[in-house]
Amino acid sequence: MSKSLFDLNGKVALVTGGNGGIGLGFARGIAKQGGSIAIWARNAEKNAAAKADLEAAGAAKVITYQVDVSSEEQIIAGYQQLMTDFGRLDCVFANSGGAPGYNSVFDMPTEAWHKFLDVALHGAFITLREGARLMVERAEAGEPGGSLVACGSLSLFKGLPGKQNYAASKAGVAAVIRCMASEFGQYGIRANVVAPGLIMTPMMGGDENIKKMAEMLGPQTPLNRVGYPEDFEGIGAYLCSDASSFVTGETITIDGGSMVK
């Protein structure tokens, strides 16, 4: 039987914050191509729902873990358990983060700045570093390859008043990814950033608020709509598959064309 271009049978992906929103969309794309998925997230109820969703989509195997990526100890222990349960790691999507929470930098307490970066920057860095360590070990044992992916945003290109914590974390992790692309290419490991535009996730509020935002802001993009988590299924499958084996160091915008308007 011939393999499809995006076949993920036998591959294992870790998605942090993968029990909802963009992370779940990314994971669902992997599931639809037959990959196995580990989810790291803190909410047990949402984890269970995500597991059922991904299994229904076609994932070979799904295990969810309650891992707080602001803790280096939990990240390291999480990888140890992942390797026990799956035996390998092919893709990491460092997606955990949160809402910026403020409209002005003057309203942002220093403690809140540090707390946000503990997850969205430091947690992402350690998640990517330790995932890369496992991929390098596999490459040195004779099987090169792997994909490191970070979730960026259009704040990599645009200023967002009051969102300095959010933008700083995205810019920082994008720089980390470029350095990893340079360092780990010798092992066949690629590293890329996905930069979403306006995506309707639960972080945006309830269904009614999401509907209003979509109606108001959708016409501002060339595609005349806002984005949704399912718009990340394709890029998830692509970046985890061998089809993207010559793509590294890139920032890929998923924004309905808003950056060109």
Short mmCIF file of C-alpha atoms in Angstrom, two decimals:
data_model
loop_
_atom_site.label_atom_id
_atom_site.label_comp_id
_atom_site.label_asym_id
_atom_site.label_seq_id
_atom_site.Cartn_x
_atom_site.Cartn_y
_atom_site.Cartn_z
CA MET A 1 0.00 0.00 0.00
CA SER A 2 1.42 3.39 -0.99
CA LYS A 3 1.80 6.08 1.66
CA SER A 4 -0.03 9.37 1.26
CA LEU A 5 1.99 12.58 1.14
CA PHE A 6 1.06 13.51 4.70
CA ASP A 7 1.00 10.01 6.20
CA LEU A 8 1.75 10.11 9.93
CA ASN A 9 1.42 6.46 10.82
CA GLY A 10 4.13 5.58 13.33
CA LYS A 11 4.83 9.22 14.22
CA VAL A 12 4.29 10.70 17.69
CA ALA A 13 3.50 14.35 18.31
CA LEU A 14 3.37 16.32 21.55
CA VAL A 15 1.00 19.30 21.64
CA THR A 16 1.10 21.54 24.69
CA GLY A 17 -2.18 23.29 25.42
CA GLY A 18 -3.66 20.80 22.99
CA ASN A 19 -7.01 20.29 24.69
CA GLY A 20 -8.68 23.25 22.95
CA GLY A 21 -8.35 26.09 20.47
CA ILE A 22 -5.44 26.22 18.04
CA GLY A 23 -3.60 23.38 19.78
CA LEU A 24 -6.52 21.02 19.36
CA GLY A 25 -6.89 22.04 15.72
CA PHE A 26 -3.21 21.28 15.12
CA ALA A 27 -3.56 17.94 16.91
CA ARG A 28 -6.69 17.03 14.96
CA GLY A 29 -4.79 17.41 11.69
CA ILE A 30 -2.23 14.91 12.97
CA ALA A 31 -4.97 12.56 14.11
CA LYS A 32 -6.65 12.60 10.70
CA GLN A 33 -3.39 11.35 9.15
CA GLY A 34 -3.07 8.46 11.59
CA GLY A 35 -0.47 9.91 13.95
CA SER A 36 -0.23 9.36 17.70
CA ILE A 37 -0.63 12.32 20.02
CA ALA A 38 0.37 13.30 23.53
CA ILE A 39 -1.47 16.27 25.01
CA TRP A 40 -0.04 18.34 27.85
CA ALA A 41 -2.61 20.57 29.54
CA ARG A 42 -3.85 21.23 33.06
CA ASN A 43 -7.62 20.77 32.82
CA ALA A 44 -8.54 17.10 33.25
CA GLU A 45 -12.10 17.51 31.93
CA LYS A 46 -10.95 19.27 28.75
CA ASN A 47 -8.19 16.69 28.34
CA ALA A 48 -10.75 13.87 28.35
CA ALA A 49 -12.89 15.64 25.75
CA ALA A 50 -9.84 16.27 23.55
CA LYS A 51 -8.81 12.63 23.78
CA ALA A 52 -12.24 11.49 22.58
CA ASP A 53 -12.19 14.08 19.78
CA LEU A 54 -8.77 12.98 18.50
CA GLU A 55 -9.54 9.28 18.70
CA ALA A 56 -12.71 9.86 16.68
CA ALA A 57 -10.65 11.79 14.11
CA GLY A 58 -8.43 8.76 13.52
CA ALA A 59 -5.43 9.07 15.85
CA ALA A 60 -3.53 5.82 16.33
CA LYS A 61 -3.07 6.55 20.04
CA VAL A 62 -3.86 9.47 22.33
CA ILE A 63 -2.71 10.03 25.90
CA THR A 64 -3.34 13.21 27.85
CA TYR A 65 -1.22 14.40 30.77
CA GLN A 66 -1.71 17.13 33.33
CA VAL A 67 1.54 19.02 32.85
CA ASP A 68 2.15 22.64 33.85
CA VAL A 69 4.76 23.93 31.39
CA SER A 70 5.74 26.77 33.72
CA SER A 71 7.55 24.05 35.71
CA GLU A 72 10.81 22.67 34.29
CA GLU A 73 10.49 19.66 36.60
CA GLN A 74 7.05 18.83 35.22
CA ILE A 75 8.27 19.19 31.64
CA ILE A 76 11.18 16.81 32.19
CA ALA A 77 8.98 14.31 34.03
CA GLY A 78 6.37 14.65 31.29
CA TYR A 79 8.88 13.71 28.61
CA GLN A 80 10.06 10.73 30.63
CA GLN A 81 6.49 9.46 30.86
CA LEU A 82 5.84 10.21 27.18
CA MET A 83 8.84 8.11 26.15
CA THR A 84 7.68 5.29 28.41
CA ASP A 85 4.20 5.39 26.88
CA PHE A 86 5.07 6.02 23.21
CA GLY A 87 8.75 5.09 22.82
CA ARG A 88 9.58 7.97 20.46
CA LEU A 89 8.95 11.64 19.65
CA ASP A 90 8.67 13.08 16.14
CA CYS A 91 6.97 16.45 16.53
CA VAL A 92 6.59 19.08 19.27
CA PHE A 93 4.06 21.90 19.01
CA ALA A 94 4.78 24.39 21.81
CA ASN A 95 1.42 26.08 22.01
CA SER A 96 0.64 26.72 25.68
CA GLY A 97 -0.09 30.33 26.53
CA GLY A 98 -2.89 32.58 27.60
CA ALA A 99 -4.76 35.82 27.03
CA PRO A 100 -2.64 38.99 27.46
CA GLY A 101 -5.11 40.36 29.98
CA TYR A 102 -4.41 44.11 29.79
CA ASN A 103 -5.21 47.09 27.57
CA SER A 104 -2.30 49.28 28.70
CA VAL A 105 1.24 48.46 29.74
CA PHE A 106 0.70 50.73 32.77
CA ASP A 107 -1.99 48.34 34.05
CA MET A 108 0.33 45.32 33.83
CA PRO A 109 1.92 44.44 37.19
CA THR A 110 5.50 43.19 37.01
CA GLU A 111 4.39 39.95 38.66
CA ALA A 112 1.86 39.38 35.87
CA TRP A 113 4.57 40.01 33.27
CA HIS A 114 6.79 37.30 34.77
CA LYS A 115 3.93 34.85 35.29
CA PHE A 116 2.88 35.13 31.64
CA LEU A 117 6.41 34.62 30.34
CA ASP A 118 6.91 31.63 32.64
CA VAL A 119 4.43 29.73 30.47
CA ALA A 120 4.49 31.35 27.04
CA LEU A 121 8.24 31.92 26.69
CA HIS A 122 10.23 30.01 29.30
CA GLY A 123 7.90 27.02 29.23
CA ALA A 124 7.94 26.95 25.44
CA PHE A 125 11.75 27.17 25.39
CA ILE A 126 12.21 24.28 27.83
CA THR A 127 9.55 22.20 26.05
CA LEU A 128 11.33 22.71 22.72
CA ARG A 129 14.81 22.18 24.20
CA GLU A 130 13.95 18.90 25.87
CA GLY A 131 12.02 17.68 22.83
CA ALA A 132 15.03 18.49 20.64
CA ARG A 133 17.26 16.56 23.04
CA LEU A 134 15.22 13.40 22.43
CA MET A 135 15.25 13.93 18.66
CA VAL A 136 19.03 14.40 18.62
CA GLU A 137 19.48 11.21 20.63
CA ARG A 138 17.38 9.34 18.06
CA ALA A 139 19.36 10.89 15.20
CA GLU A 140 22.66 9.88 16.78
CA ALA A 141 21.28 6.35 17.04
CA GLY A 142 20.77 6.35 13.28
CA GLU A 143 17.29 7.80 12.68
CA PRO A 144 17.47 11.53 11.88
CA GLY A 145 14.48 13.81 11.59
CA GLY A 146 11.89 15.61 13.68
CA SER A 147 9.82 18.77 13.71
CA LEU A 148 9.80 21.54 16.32
CA VAL A 149 6.95 24.04 16.02
CA ALA A 150 6.10 27.10 18.10
CA CYS A 151 2.89 29.08 18.09
CA GLY A 152 3.61 32.70 17.28
CA SER A 153 1.19 35.48 16.31
CA LEU A 154 0.91 38.55 14.12
CA SER A 155 2.43 40.47 17.04
CA LEU A 156 5.72 39.33 15.49
CA PHE A 157 5.02 41.99 12.84
CA LYS A 158 2.58 44.45 14.41
CA GLY A 159 2.49 46.44 17.63
CA LEU A 160 -0.36 45.64 20.02
CA PRO A 161 -1.02 48.29 22.68
CA GLY A 162 -1.10 46.80 26.16
CA LYS A 163 -0.06 43.35 24.93
CA GLN A 164 3.68 43.64 25.59
CA ASN A 165 3.76 40.39 27.60
CA TYR A 166 2.09 38.48 24.78
CA ALA A 167 4.18 40.03 22.01
CA ALA A 168 7.45 39.56 23.92
CA SER A 169 6.76 35.86 24.42
CA LYS A 170 5.97 35.36 20.73
CA ALA A 171 9.03 37.30 19.54
CA GLY A 172 11.24 35.42 21.99
CA VAL A 173 10.07 31.96 21.01
CA ALA A 174 10.37 32.85 17.30
CA ALA A 175 14.03 33.73 17.90
CA VAL A 176 14.51 30.46 19.77
CA ILE A 177 13.04 28.57 16.82
CA ARG A 178 15.38 30.22 14.31
CA CYS A 179 18.38 29.33 16.47
CA MET A 180 17.16 25.74 16.77
CA ALA A 181 16.69 25.51 13.01
CA SER A 182 20.33 26.51 12.60
CA GLU A 183 21.66 24.25 15.36
CA PHE A 184 19.71 21.06 14.70
CA GLY A 185 19.51 20.98 10.92
CA GLN A 186 22.52 18.66 10.89
CA TYR A 187 20.28 16.03 12.50
CA GLY A 188 17.46 16.47 9.99
CA ILE A 189 15.43 18.31 12.62
CA ARG A 190 13.52 21.33 11.36
CA ALA A 191 12.07 24.17 13.43
CA ASN A 192 9.31 26.56 12.39
CA VAL A 193 6.83 29.09 13.74
CA VAL A 194 3.13 29.21 12.92
CA ALA A 195 1.78 32.77 13.28
CA PRO A 196 -2.01 32.86 13.59
CA GLY A 197 -4.09 35.88 12.76
CA LEU A 198 -7.47 36.49 14.39
CA ILE A 199 -8.67 33.03 15.41
CA MET A 200 -12.00 32.39 17.12
CA THR A 201 -11.15 30.27 20.15
CA PRO A 202 -12.76 30.04 23.60
CA MET A 203 -10.20 32.65 24.71
CA MET A 204 -12.30 35.17 22.75
CA GLY A 205 -15.31 34.69 25.03
CA GLY A 206 -18.68 32.97 24.62
CA ASP A 207 -20.41 31.99 21.40
CA GLU A 208 -22.33 35.26 21.11
CA ASN A 209 -19.18 37.36 21.45
CA ILE A 210 -17.34 35.18 18.95
CA LYS A 211 -20.19 35.58 16.47
CA LYS A 212 -20.14 39.38 16.82
CA MET A 213 -16.36 39.53 16.41
CA ALA A 214 -16.50 37.30 13.34
CA GLU A 215 -19.16 39.47 11.71
CA MET A 216 -17.31 42.69 12.50
CA LEU A 217 -13.72 41.68 11.79
CA GLY A 218 -14.07 39.01 9.10
CA PRO A 219 -14.58 41.52 6.25
CA GLN A 220 -11.23 43.14 7.12
CA THR A 221 -9.31 40.14 5.71
CA PRO A 222 -8.88 39.34 2.00
CA LEU A 223 -10.68 36.02 2.55
CA ASN A 224 -13.58 37.90 4.16
CA ARG A 225 -13.66 35.80 7.32
CA VAL A 226 -11.91 35.16 10.60
CA GLY A 227 -10.07 31.95 11.39
CA TYR A 228 -11.07 28.92 13.45
CA PRO A 229 -9.11 26.08 15.09
CA GLU A 230 -9.90 23.76 12.19
CA ASP A 231 -7.86 26.05 9.94
CA PHE A 232 -4.77 24.63 11.67
CA GLU A 233 -5.44 21.00 10.85
CA GLY A 234 -3.66 21.20 7.50
CA ILE A 235 -0.55 22.96 8.78
CA GLY A 236 -0.40 20.52 11.69
CA ALA A 237 -0.36 17.52 9.36
CA TYR A 238 2.11 19.21 7.00
CA LEU A 239 4.69 20.27 9.57
CA CYS A 240 4.65 16.91 11.33
CA SER A 241 4.94 14.95 8.10
CA ASP A 242 7.92 14.24 5.88
CA ALA A 243 6.29 16.50 3.27
CA SER A 244 7.85 19.45 5.15
CA SER A 245 11.32 17.88 5.39
CA PHE A 246 12.98 20.83 3.56
CA VAL A 247 11.15 23.59 5.41
CA THR A 248 12.94 25.06 8.42
CA GLY A 249 13.51 28.42 10.07
CA GLU A 250 10.26 29.75 8.63
CA THR A 251 7.42 31.80 10.10
CA ILE A 252 4.19 30.69 8.42
CA THR A 253 1.25 33.07 8.78
CA ILE A 254 -2.24 31.58 9.00
CA ASP A 255 -4.21 34.82 8.89
CA GLY A 256 -6.63 34.87 5.97
CA GLY A 257 -4.27 37.27 4.20
CA SER A 258 -4.61 40.07 6.74
CA MET A 259 -0.88 40.83 6.61
CA VAL A 260 -1.09 41.75 2.92
CA LYS A 261 -4.15 43.99 3.15
#
